mmCIF file of C-alpha atoms in Angstrom:
data_model
loop_
_atom_site.group_PDB
_atom_site.id
_atom_site.type_symbol
_atom_site.label_atom_id
_atom_site.label_comp_id
_atom_site.label_asym_id
_atom_site.label_seq_id
_atom_site.Cartn_x
_atom_site.Cartn_y
_atom_site.Cartn_z
ATOM 1 C CA UNK A 77 25.513 4.034 -2.847
ATOM 2 C CA UNK A 78 22.909 6.811 -2.804
ATOM 3 C CA UNK A 79 22.803 7.078 0.970
ATOM 4 C CA UNK A 80 26.140 8.876 1.234
ATOM 5 C CA UNK A 81 26.249 12.272 2.944
ATOM 6 C CA UNK A 82 27.343 13.986 -0.273
ATOM 7 C CA UNK A 83 24.306 12.942 -2.277
ATOM 8 C CA UNK A 84 21.668 15.613 -2.889
ATOM 9 C CA UNK A 85 18.267 15.476 -4.534
ATOM 10 C CA UNK A 86 19.204 18.149 -7.092
ATOM 11 C CA UNK A 87 21.450 15.693 -8.937
ATOM 12 C CA UNK A 88 18.481 13.537 -9.945
ATOM 13 C CA UNK A 89 16.285 14.407 -12.906
ATOM 14 C CA UNK A 90 12.985 13.005 -14.181
ATOM 15 C CA UNK A 91 13.273 9.494 -15.695
ATOM 16 C CA UNK A 92 16.981 9.259 -14.849
ATOM 17 C CA UNK A 93 17.725 5.652 -13.853
ATOM 18 C CA UNK A 94 20.750 4.628 -11.804
ATOM 19 C CA UNK A 95 22.347 1.277 -12.722
ATOM 20 C CA UNK A 96 18.990 -0.189 -13.714
ATOM 21 C CA UNK A 97 18.296 -2.722 -16.496
ATOM 22 C CA UNK A 98 14.776 -1.378 -17.038
ATOM 23 C CA UNK A 99 13.120 1.917 -17.841
ATOM 24 C CA UNK A 100 9.630 3.282 -17.382
ATOM 25 C CA UNK A 101 7.373 5.210 -19.734
ATOM 26 C CA UNK A 102 5.260 7.717 -17.843
ATOM 27 C CA UNK A 103 1.669 8.036 -19.096
ATOM 28 C CA UNK A 104 -0.820 10.486 -17.632
ATOM 29 C CA UNK A 105 -4.351 9.137 -17.232
ATOM 30 C CA UNK A 106 -6.110 11.889 -15.275
ATOM 31 C CA UNK A 107 -5.570 14.944 -13.114
ATOM 32 C CA UNK A 108 -8.167 13.959 -10.491
ATOM 33 C CA UNK A 109 -6.688 14.267 -7.036
ATOM 34 C CA UNK A 110 -7.790 10.965 -5.487
ATOM 35 C CA UNK A 111 -4.956 9.277 -3.595
ATOM 36 C CA UNK A 112 -5.818 5.642 -4.241
ATOM 37 C CA UNK A 113 -6.101 3.429 -7.319
ATOM 38 C CA UNK A 114 -7.103 -0.175 -7.906
ATOM 39 C CA UNK A 115 -6.683 -2.424 -10.938
ATOM 40 C CA UNK A 116 -9.329 -5.020 -11.775
ATOM 41 C CA UNK A 117 -11.694 -6.099 -14.544
ATOM 42 C CA UNK A 118 -14.775 -3.937 -14.026
ATOM 43 C CA UNK A 119 -16.759 -4.870 -17.155
ATOM 44 C CA UNK A 120 -15.819 -8.579 -17.434
ATOM 45 C CA UNK A 121 -14.029 -8.228 -20.777
ATOM 46 C CA UNK A 122 -10.895 -9.949 -19.425
ATOM 47 C CA UNK A 123 -8.923 -6.686 -19.678
ATOM 48 C CA UNK A 124 -7.707 -4.896 -16.534
ATOM 49 C CA UNK A 125 -9.306 -1.529 -15.840
ATOM 50 C CA UNK A 126 -8.264 1.270 -13.485
ATOM 51 C CA UNK A 127 -10.493 2.397 -10.628
ATOM 52 C CA UNK A 128 -9.704 5.626 -8.810
ATOM 53 C CA UNK A 129 -12.151 7.651 -6.752
ATOM 54 C CA UNK A 130 -15.164 8.764 -8.766
ATOM 55 C CA UNK A 131 -14.195 7.050 -12.016
ATOM 56 C CA UNK A 132 -13.098 3.829 -13.647
ATOM 57 C CA UNK A 133 -10.942 3.893 -16.759
ATOM 58 C CA UNK A 134 -11.531 1.302 -19.433
ATOM 59 C CA UNK A 135 -8.599 -0.841 -20.508
ATOM 60 C CA UNK A 136 -6.514 -1.382 -22.476
ATOM 61 C CA UNK A 137 -6.044 2.299 -23.425
ATOM 62 C CA UNK A 138 -7.604 3.950 -20.310
ATOM 63 C CA UNK A 139 -8.879 6.872 -22.368
ATOM 64 C CA UNK A 140 -12.596 6.217 -21.820
ATOM 65 C CA UNK A 141 -13.710 6.909 -18.270
ATOM 66 C CA UNK A 142 -16.955 5.971 -16.543
ATOM 67 C CA UNK A 143 -18.561 7.621 -13.525
ATOM 68 C CA UNK A 144 -18.734 5.635 -10.264
ATOM 69 C CA UNK A 145 -19.959 8.291 -7.839
ATOM 70 C CA UNK A 146 -18.405 11.167 -5.967
ATOM 71 C CA UNK A 147 -16.680 10.965 -2.614
ATOM 72 C CA UNK A 148 -16.908 13.763 -0.073
ATOM 73 C CA UNK A 149 -14.208 16.385 -0.376
ATOM 74 C CA UNK A 150 -12.461 18.027 2.583
ATOM 75 C CA UNK A 151 -10.023 20.744 1.510
ATOM 76 C CA UNK A 152 -7.341 19.069 -0.614
ATOM 77 C CA UNK A 153 -8.562 15.558 0.239
ATOM 78 C CA UNK A 154 -11.131 13.282 -1.296
ATOM 79 C CA UNK A 155 -12.255 10.987 1.524
ATOM 80 C CA UNK A 156 -11.351 7.814 -0.396
ATOM 81 C CA UNK A 157 -8.200 6.138 0.933
ATOM 82 C CA UNK A 158 -8.135 2.609 -0.520
ATOM 83 C CA UNK A 159 -9.333 0.623 -3.536
ATOM 84 C CA UNK A 160 -9.526 -3.060 -2.587
ATOM 85 C CA UNK A 161 -11.237 -5.236 -5.237
ATOM 86 C CA UNK A 162 -13.572 -7.912 -3.880
ATOM 87 C CA UNK A 163 -16.789 -9.580 -5.009
ATOM 88 C CA UNK A 164 -18.586 -8.624 -1.830
ATOM 89 C CA UNK A 165 -22.115 -9.703 -2.747
ATOM 90 C CA UNK A 166 -21.258 -12.837 -4.757
ATOM 91 C CA UNK A 167 -22.810 -11.687 -8.045
ATOM 92 C CA UNK A 168 -19.647 -12.389 -10.059
ATOM 93 C CA UNK A 169 -18.697 -8.731 -10.464
ATOM 94 C CA UNK A 170 -15.822 -7.138 -8.609
ATOM 95 C CA UNK A 171 -16.750 -4.358 -6.218
ATOM 96 C CA UNK A 172 -14.263 -2.396 -4.116
ATOM 97 C CA UNK A 173 -13.705 -1.445 -0.493
ATOM 98 C CA UNK A 174 -12.672 1.978 0.684
ATOM 99 C CA UNK A 175 -13.040 4.369 3.576
ATOM 100 C CA UNK A 176 -11.741 7.698 4.737
ATOM 101 C CA UNK A 177 -10.339 9.747 7.550
ATOM 102 C CA UNK A 178 -13.034 12.375 7.751
ATOM 103 C CA UNK A 179 -16.158 10.236 7.381
ATOM 104 C CA UNK A 180 -14.851 7.545 9.723
ATOM 105 C CA UNK A 181 -16.607 4.775 7.807
ATOM 106 C CA UNK A 182 -15.507 1.586 6.065
ATOM 107 C CA UNK A 183 -17.669 1.031 2.965
ATOM 108 C CA UNK A 184 -17.953 -1.092 -0.148
ATOM 109 C CA UNK A 185 -19.063 0.233 -3.519
ATOM 110 C CA UNK A 186 -21.197 -2.119 -5.564
ATOM 111 C CA UNK A 187 -20.351 -2.693 -9.227
ATOM 112 C CA UNK A 188 -23.720 -2.453 -11.038
ATOM 113 C CA UNK A 189 -22.518 -4.030 -14.270
ATOM 114 C CA UNK A 190 -23.789 -1.042 -16.271
ATOM 115 C CA UNK A 191 -23.455 2.740 -16.428
ATOM 116 C CA UNK A 192 -25.430 3.388 -13.252
ATOM 117 C CA UNK A 193 -23.804 5.023 -10.252
ATOM 118 C CA UNK A 194 -22.234 2.507 -7.856
ATOM 119 C CA UNK A 195 -24.227 2.072 -4.664
ATOM 120 C CA UNK A 196 -22.338 2.685 -1.407
ATOM 121 C CA UNK A 197 -22.839 0.178 1.418
ATOM 122 C CA UNK A 198 -21.586 0.837 4.940
ATOM 123 C CA UNK A 199 -19.554 -1.940 6.548
ATOM 124 C CA UNK A 200 -18.854 -0.219 9.853
ATOM 125 C CA UNK A 201 -18.368 3.035 11.739
ATOM 126 C CA UNK A 202 -14.642 2.793 12.395
ATOM 127 C CA UNK A 203 -13.314 6.186 13.355
ATOM 128 C CA UNK A 204 -10.629 7.916 11.294
ATOM 129 C CA UNK A 205 -9.204 5.605 8.605
ATOM 130 C CA UNK A 206 -5.643 6.364 7.501
ATOM 131 C CA UNK A 207 -5.952 3.725 4.774
ATOM 132 C CA UNK A 208 -7.091 0.101 4.540
ATOM 133 C CA UNK A 209 -5.315 -3.109 3.598
ATOM 134 C CA UNK A 210 -6.466 -6.682 2.961
ATOM 135 C CA UNK A 211 -4.640 -9.896 3.867
ATOM 136 C CA UNK A 212 -5.676 -13.544 4.175
ATOM 137 C CA UNK A 213 -5.596 -13.743 7.954
ATOM 138 C CA UNK A 214 -7.008 -17.257 8.402
ATOM 139 C CA UNK A 215 -5.438 -18.910 5.328
ATOM 140 C CA UNK A 216 -8.711 -19.823 3.616
ATOM 141 C CA UNK A 217 -7.866 -18.031 0.367
ATOM 142 C CA UNK A 218 -10.264 -15.129 1.043
ATOM 143 C CA UNK A 219 -8.932 -11.735 2.033
ATOM 144 C CA UNK A 220 -9.856 -10.083 5.290
ATOM 145 C CA UNK A 221 -10.113 -6.291 5.434
ATOM 146 C CA UNK A 222 -8.188 -4.296 8.058
ATOM 147 C CA UNK A 223 -8.371 -0.502 8.232
ATOM 148 C CA UNK A 224 -5.583 1.375 9.976
ATOM 149 C CA UNK A 225 -7.553 3.521 12.409
ATOM 150 C CA UNK A 226 -4.818 5.173 14.496
ATOM 151 C CA UNK A 227 -7.148 6.693 17.069
ATOM 152 C CA UNK A 228 -9.418 3.676 17.479
ATOM 153 C CA UNK A 229 -9.397 -0.101 17.892
ATOM 154 C CA UNK A 230 -7.729 -2.522 15.485
ATOM 155 C CA UNK A 231 -10.492 -4.598 13.906
ATOM 156 C CA UNK A 232 -10.449 -7.395 11.317
ATOM 157 C CA UNK A 233 -13.478 -7.537 8.996
ATOM 158 C CA UNK A 234 -14.248 -11.017 7.654
ATOM 159 C CA UNK A 235 -16.523 -11.390 4.621
ATOM 160 C CA UNK A 236 -19.408 -13.723 5.438
ATOM 161 C CA UNK A 237 -19.865 -16.326 2.720
ATOM 162 C CA UNK A 238 -22.830 -18.477 1.742
ATOM 163 C CA UNK A 239 -22.837 -22.263 1.392
ATOM 164 C CA UNK A 240 -21.046 -21.969 -1.962
ATOM 165 C CA UNK A 241 -18.423 -19.657 -0.497
ATOM 166 C CA UNK A 242 -19.742 -16.588 -2.322
ATOM 167 C CA UNK A 243 -19.915 -13.241 -0.568
ATOM 168 C CA UNK A 244 -23.191 -12.244 1.029
ATOM 169 C CA UNK A 245 -22.540 -8.513 1.222
ATOM 170 C CA UNK A 246 -22.065 -8.732 4.991
ATOM 171 C CA UNK A 247 -18.965 -8.687 7.188
ATOM 172 C CA UNK A 248 -18.245 -9.873 10.711
ATOM 173 C CA UNK A 249 -15.985 -7.724 12.857
ATOM 174 C CA UNK A 250 -13.276 -9.110 15.162
ATOM 175 C CA UNK A 251 -11.601 -6.602 17.462
ATOM 176 C CA UNK A 252 -8.093 -7.665 18.473
ATOM 177 C CA UNK A 253 -6.507 -4.548 20.001
ATOM 178 C CA UNK A 254 -7.365 -1.087 21.244
ATOM 179 C CA UNK A 255 -5.896 2.167 19.967
ATOM 180 C CA UNK A 256 -2.950 1.182 17.777
ATOM 181 C CA UNK A 257 -1.430 4.267 16.142
ATOM 182 C CA UNK A 258 -0.133 4.943 12.624
ATOM 183 C CA UNK A 259 1.221 1.924 10.739
ATOM 184 C CA UNK A 260 0.112 -1.590 9.827
ATOM 185 C CA UNK A 261 1.763 -4.722 8.447
ATOM 186 C CA UNK A 262 1.229 -8.464 8.113
ATOM 187 C CA UNK A 263 3.598 -11.433 8.018
ATOM 188 C CA UNK A 264 5.027 -14.358 9.957
ATOM 189 C CA UNK A 265 7.301 -12.891 12.638
ATOM 190 C CA UNK A 266 8.008 -15.973 14.770
ATOM 191 C CA UNK A 267 8.159 -18.662 12.086
ATOM 192 C CA UNK A 268 5.115 -20.635 13.236
ATOM 193 C CA UNK A 269 3.470 -20.481 9.811
ATOM 194 C CA UNK A 270 0.787 -18.018 10.865
ATOM 195 C CA UNK A 271 0.573 -14.407 9.736
ATOM 196 C CA UNK A 272 1.059 -11.899 12.529
ATOM 197 C CA UNK A 273 0.068 -8.229 12.533
ATOM 198 C CA UNK A 274 2.442 -5.309 13.081
ATOM 199 C CA UNK A 275 1.549 -1.883 14.384
ATOM 200 C CA UNK A 276 3.830 1.054 15.031
ATOM 201 C CA UNK A 277 4.924 -0.021 18.522
ATOM 202 C CA UNK A 278 4.950 -3.823 18.389
ATOM 203 C CA UNK A 279 3.508 -6.955 16.836
ATOM 204 C CA UNK A 280 0.486 -9.107 17.555
ATOM 205 C CA UNK A 281 1.128 -12.843 17.562
ATOM 206 C CA UNK A 282 -1.572 -14.727 15.688
ATOM 207 C CA UNK A 283 -3.327 -17.480 17.656
ATOM 208 C CA UNK A 284 -4.233 -20.834 16.114
ATOM 209 C CA UNK A 285 -7.820 -19.590 15.780
ATOM 210 C CA UNK A 286 -7.478 -15.970 14.622
ATOM 211 C CA UNK A 287 -11.161 -15.117 15.100
ATOM 212 C CA UNK A 288 -11.603 -16.635 18.528
ATOM 213 C CA UNK A 289 -8.169 -16.769 20.141
ATOM 214 C CA UNK A 290 -6.232 -13.959 21.782
ATOM 215 C CA UNK A 291 -3.628 -12.042 19.795
ATOM 216 C CA UNK A 292 -0.638 -11.641 22.150
ATOM 217 C CA UNK A 293 1.022 -8.225 21.904
ATOM 218 C CA UNK A 294 4.838 -7.937 21.901
ATOM 219 C CA UNK A 295 6.209 -4.411 22.362
ATOM 220 C CA UNK A 296 9.516 -5.177 20.644
ATOM 221 C CA UNK A 297 9.989 -1.862 18.817
ATOM 222 C CA UNK A 298 8.609 1.597 18.098
ATOM 223 C CA UNK A 299 8.574 2.567 14.436
ATOM 224 C CA UNK A 300 7.084 6.072 14.820
ATOM 225 C CA UNK A 301 4.535 7.185 12.212
ATOM 226 C CA UNK A 302 5.075 3.993 10.263
ATOM 227 C CA UNK A 303 4.165 3.222 6.675
ATOM 228 C CA UNK A 304 1.092 1.308 5.591
ATOM 229 C CA UNK A 305 2.074 -1.339 4.902
ATOM 230 C CA UNK A 306 5.022 -2.215 7.076
ATOM 231 C CA UNK A 307 6.661 -4.936 4.965
ATOM 232 C CA UNK A 308 7.567 -8.270 6.561
ATOM 233 C CA UNK A 309 10.273 -9.930 4.456
ATOM 234 C CA UNK A 310 13.515 -11.831 5.001
ATOM 235 C CA UNK A 311 15.789 -9.088 3.665
ATOM 236 C CA UNK A 312 19.145 -10.770 4.346
ATOM 237 C CA UNK A 313 17.900 -14.333 3.789
ATOM 238 C CA UNK A 314 18.939 -15.645 7.185
ATOM 239 C CA UNK A 315 15.664 -17.488 7.763
ATOM 240 C CA UNK A 316 14.084 -14.785 9.933
ATOM 241 C CA UNK A 317 11.628 -12.235 8.609
ATOM 242 C CA UNK A 318 12.678 -8.624 9.004
ATOM 243 C CA UNK A 319 10.630 -5.408 8.789
ATOM 244 C CA UNK A 320 10.881 -2.598 6.239
ATOM 245 C CA UNK A 321 9.417 0.657 7.526
ATOM 246 C CA UNK A 322 8.999 4.078 5.987
ATOM 247 C CA UNK A 323 8.253 7.217 7.935
ATOM 248 C CA UNK A 324 4.853 8.206 6.567
ATOM 249 C CA UNK A 325 4.963 11.747 7.923
ATOM 250 C CA UNK A 326 8.657 12.457 8.333
ATOM 251 C CA UNK A 327 12.088 11.604 6.936
ATOM 252 C CA UNK A 328 13.457 8.092 6.779
ATOM 253 C CA UNK A 329 13.213 4.624 5.271
ATOM 254 C CA UNK A 330 14.797 1.742 7.209
ATOM 255 C CA UNK A 331 14.889 -1.998 7.558
ATOM 256 C CA UNK A 332 14.982 -3.704 10.931
ATOM 257 C CA UNK A 333 16.951 -6.932 11.142
ATOM 258 C CA UNK A 334 15.328 -9.538 13.351
ATOM 259 C CA UNK A 335 17.520 -11.645 15.603
ATOM 260 C CA UNK A 336 16.593 -14.326 18.138
ATOM 261 C CA UNK A 337 19.096 -15.170 20.861
ATOM 262 C CA UNK A 338 19.892 -18.892 20.680
ATOM 263 C CA UNK A 339 20.020 -19.260 24.445
ATOM 264 C CA UNK A 340 17.357 -16.920 25.825
ATOM 265 C CA UNK A 341 15.096 -16.872 22.720
ATOM 266 C CA UNK A 342 14.769 -13.120 23.209
ATOM 267 C CA UNK A 343 13.858 -11.335 19.987
ATOM 268 C CA UNK A 344 15.628 -8.098 19.005
ATOM 269 C CA UNK A 345 15.507 -5.695 16.066
ATOM 270 C CA UNK A 346 18.479 -3.746 14.669
ATOM 271 C CA UNK A 347 17.779 -0.655 12.589
ATOM 272 C CA UNK A 348 19.571 -0.217 9.238
ATOM 273 C CA UNK A 349 19.006 2.901 7.096
ATOM 274 C CA UNK A 350 17.895 2.589 3.475
ATOM 275 C CA UNK A 351 17.181 6.222 2.573
ATOM 276 C CA UNK A 352 17.554 9.091 5.041
ATOM 277 C CA UNK A 353 17.058 11.927 2.580
ATOM 278 C CA UNK A 354 13.398 11.662 1.639
ATOM 279 C CA UNK A 355 10.207 11.960 3.633
ATOM 280 C CA UNK A 356 6.615 10.699 3.528
ATOM 281 C CA UNK A 357 7.246 7.054 2.609
ATOM 282 C CA UNK A 358 3.576 6.294 3.254
ATOM 283 C CA UNK A 359 3.132 3.167 1.130
ATOM 284 C CA UNK A 360 5.366 0.525 -0.449
ATOM 285 C CA UNK A 361 5.480 -2.870 -2.154
ATOM 286 C CA UNK A 362 7.963 -5.759 -2.273
ATOM 287 C CA UNK A 363 7.978 -6.882 -5.914
ATOM 288 C CA UNK A 364 10.210 -8.207 -8.702
ATOM 289 C CA UNK A 365 10.296 -5.300 -11.160
ATOM 290 C CA UNK A 366 13.197 -6.327 -13.404
ATOM 291 C CA UNK A 367 12.369 -10.018 -13.785
ATOM 292 C CA UNK A 368 15.580 -11.326 -12.240
ATOM 293 C CA UNK A 369 13.769 -13.437 -9.653
ATOM 294 C CA UNK A 370 14.814 -11.131 -6.804
ATOM 295 C CA UNK A 371 12.408 -8.787 -5.078
ATOM 296 C CA UNK A 372 12.836 -5.034 -4.995
ATOM 297 C CA UNK A 373 11.458 -2.443 -2.589
ATOM 298 C CA UNK A 374 9.158 -0.033 -4.438
ATOM 299 C CA UNK A 375 8.103 3.166 -2.711
ATOM 300 C CA UNK A 376 8.330 6.939 -2.935
ATOM 301 C CA UNK A 377 7.355 10.268 -1.447
ATOM 302 C CA UNK A 378 3.652 10.977 -1.083
ATOM 303 C CA UNK A 379 2.639 14.329 -2.527
ATOM 304 C CA UNK A 380 1.353 16.745 0.156
ATOM 305 C CA UNK A 381 0.496 14.074 2.717
ATOM 306 C CA UNK A 382 -0.556 16.712 5.253
ATOM 307 C CA UNK A 383 -0.955 19.530 2.739
ATOM 308 C CA UNK A 384 2.735 20.392 2.927
ATOM 309 C CA UNK A 385 2.944 20.582 6.731
ATOM 310 C CA UNK A 386 5.003 17.411 7.322
ATOM 311 C CA UNK A 387 8.811 17.559 7.577
ATOM 312 C CA UNK A 388 9.967 17.643 3.966
ATOM 313 C CA UNK A 389 6.402 18.153 2.801
ATOM 314 C CA UNK A 390 7.421 20.682 0.141
ATOM 315 C CA UNK A 391 10.473 18.770 -1.088
ATOM 316 C CA UNK A 392 10.411 17.343 -4.633
ATOM 317 C CA UNK A 393 8.434 14.118 -4.942
ATOM 318 C CA UNK A 394 9.536 10.849 -6.466
ATOM 319 C CA UNK A 395 9.038 7.151 -7.047
ATOM 320 C CA UNK A 396 12.001 4.854 -6.410
ATOM 321 C CA UNK A 397 12.953 1.237 -6.173
ATOM 322 C CA UNK A 398 15.754 -0.179 -4.057
ATOM 323 C CA UNK A 399 17.753 -3.293 -4.906
ATOM 324 C CA UNK A 400 19.301 -5.475 -2.237
ATOM 325 C CA UNK A 401 22.880 -6.408 -3.123
ATOM 326 C CA UNK A 402 23.460 -8.785 -0.226
ATOM 327 C CA UNK A 403 24.721 -6.081 2.117
ATOM 328 C CA UNK A 404 22.648 -2.953 1.537
ATOM 329 C CA UNK A 405 20.033 -1.359 -0.681
ATOM 330 C CA UNK A 406 20.897 0.738 -3.744
ATOM 331 C CA UNK A 407 18.427 3.316 -4.999
ATOM 332 C CA UNK A 408 17.035 3.479 -8.536
ATOM 333 C CA UNK A 409 15.009 6.516 -9.625
ATOM 334 C CA UNK A 410 11.812 6.057 -11.614
ATOM 335 C CA UNK A 411 10.484 9.607 -11.261
ATOM 336 C CA UNK A 412 11.758 12.689 -9.451
ATOM 337 C CA UNK A 413 11.065 16.406 -9.426
ATOM 338 C CA UNK A 414 8.843 19.240 -8.354
ATOM 339 C CA UNK A 415 5.087 19.242 -8.972
ATOM 340 C CA UNK A 416 4.369 18.751 -12.676
ATOM 341 C CA UNK A 417 7.669 17.011 -13.291
ATOM 342 C CA UNK A 418 8.068 14.312 -10.680
ATOM 343 C CA UNK A 419 5.290 12.028 -9.459
ATOM 344 C CA UNK A 420 4.417 11.132 -5.877
ATOM 345 C CA UNK A 421 3.035 7.850 -4.601
ATOM 346 C CA UNK A 422 -0.312 8.782 -3.099
ATOM 347 C CA UNK A 423 -1.602 6.491 -0.367
ATOM 348 C CA UNK A 424 -2.448 3.244 -2.223
ATOM 349 C CA UNK A 425 -0.846 2.137 -5.507
ATOM 350 C CA UNK A 426 -0.794 -1.060 -7.557
ATOM 351 C CA UNK A 427 1.883 -3.026 -9.407
ATOM 352 C CA UNK A 428 0.455 -5.147 -12.237
ATOM 353 C CA UNK A 429 1.238 -6.202 -15.808
ATOM 354 C CA UNK A 430 -1.367 -4.200 -17.747
ATOM 355 C CA UNK A 431 -0.418 -5.083 -21.311
ATOM 356 C CA UNK A 432 0.827 -8.676 -21.145
ATOM 357 C CA UNK A 433 4.471 -7.686 -21.536
ATOM 358 C CA UNK A 434 5.598 -9.931 -18.689
ATOM 359 C CA UNK A 435 6.801 -6.863 -16.795
ATOM 360 C CA UNK A 436 4.976 -5.304 -13.866
ATOM 361 C CA UNK A 437 3.776 -1.763 -14.473
ATOM 362 C CA UNK A 438 3.225 0.811 -11.728
ATOM 363 C CA UNK A 439 -0.181 2.445 -11.415
ATOM 364 C CA UNK A 440 -0.130 5.337 -8.985
ATOM 365 C CA UNK A 441 -2.626 8.019 -7.960
ATOM 366 C CA UNK A 442 -2.320 11.044 -5.703
ATOM 367 C CA UNK A 443 -3.150 14.699 -5.345
ATOM 368 C CA UNK A 444 -0.771 15.182 -8.288
ATOM 369 C CA UNK A 445 -2.783 12.976 -10.652
ATOM 370 C CA UNK A 446 -3.251 9.396 -11.873
ATOM 371 C CA UNK A 447 -0.426 7.873 -13.923
ATOM 372 C CA UNK A 448 0.830 4.604 -15.341
ATOM 373 C CA UNK A 449 4.551 3.889 -15.454
ATOM 374 C CA UNK A 450 4.881 1.221 -18.117
ATOM 375 C CA UNK A 451 7.800 -1.099 -17.397
ATOM 376 C CA UNK A 452 9.972 -2.062 -20.317
ATOM 377 C CA UNK A 453 13.387 -3.712 -20.608
ATOM 378 C CA UNK A 454 16.258 -1.667 -21.954
#
């Protein structure tokens, strides 16, 4: 629908929704220019709080903010590119994991349970971190941490637990590949029940023992400067997982249909465009936003990913979701416009029901501020 040659960005205005049964109320929380946000209960009052960069914002109103501790600033960037909640030291309070491009370190910040500054603990010297994600690699119910370090090795960090399964504050590193480029995803590619890893130019087949076996690399594709995450989902419901990939530093959002030849068992991937007219699809989620039981693709244009130097870097920003109709994706606009009117996605956002409405809200940071888009039915 939207992906026709005659469609132009100028026809879309802020909060204009296209054929959508829901609407979003945009609420500004802060103007701080951190690009990542997490949502978790910081103070153990059973109410979700927001954590972004140097501050956490107390739920349910998010008006009161508390100081965590500053990150190093480099030009337009704060060197803080993820917010992964995890009780790292087993004290019952949720900490968070982050890292940055410039410092080249993966760290965790310890929740003190009071108004003190959060102590920073180094996990590893990693090299430049584009951003970090966490997935349950070994199926034990505990997330592993995987930074996307384009210029360095791909390493899985496993939290070491004690006899009760609580975190000890220490991680064990498992290197599975050398230099792996821009882009990272996780999901079962070959249908063996194990989660595989995707990088920009292929996928790594998970062994039976992910921390001792060899991850076999398959150079089936080249996605360019791929999004983080690359989504692994069965788009067309044919029983094979496909890949959804945004161009993080250029134009384009596509899905790649997986096919396995019945005779030769050769795997192939066919590219299908979703949105050709926007750039900097750096991050995305696969989530049911409208409560119809079907998943939607939620993504958008990151604001000033490379300080305006990427293709399309100075185009209007936006947040969109795309509905699959059985044949193609149709685009729904949540926010769109120039700086101060539209909102970009940043590098790490969260989708979570903040107020118990039964609808998933969108919490998104970025150089253009921290906002909540409250999801409400029409």
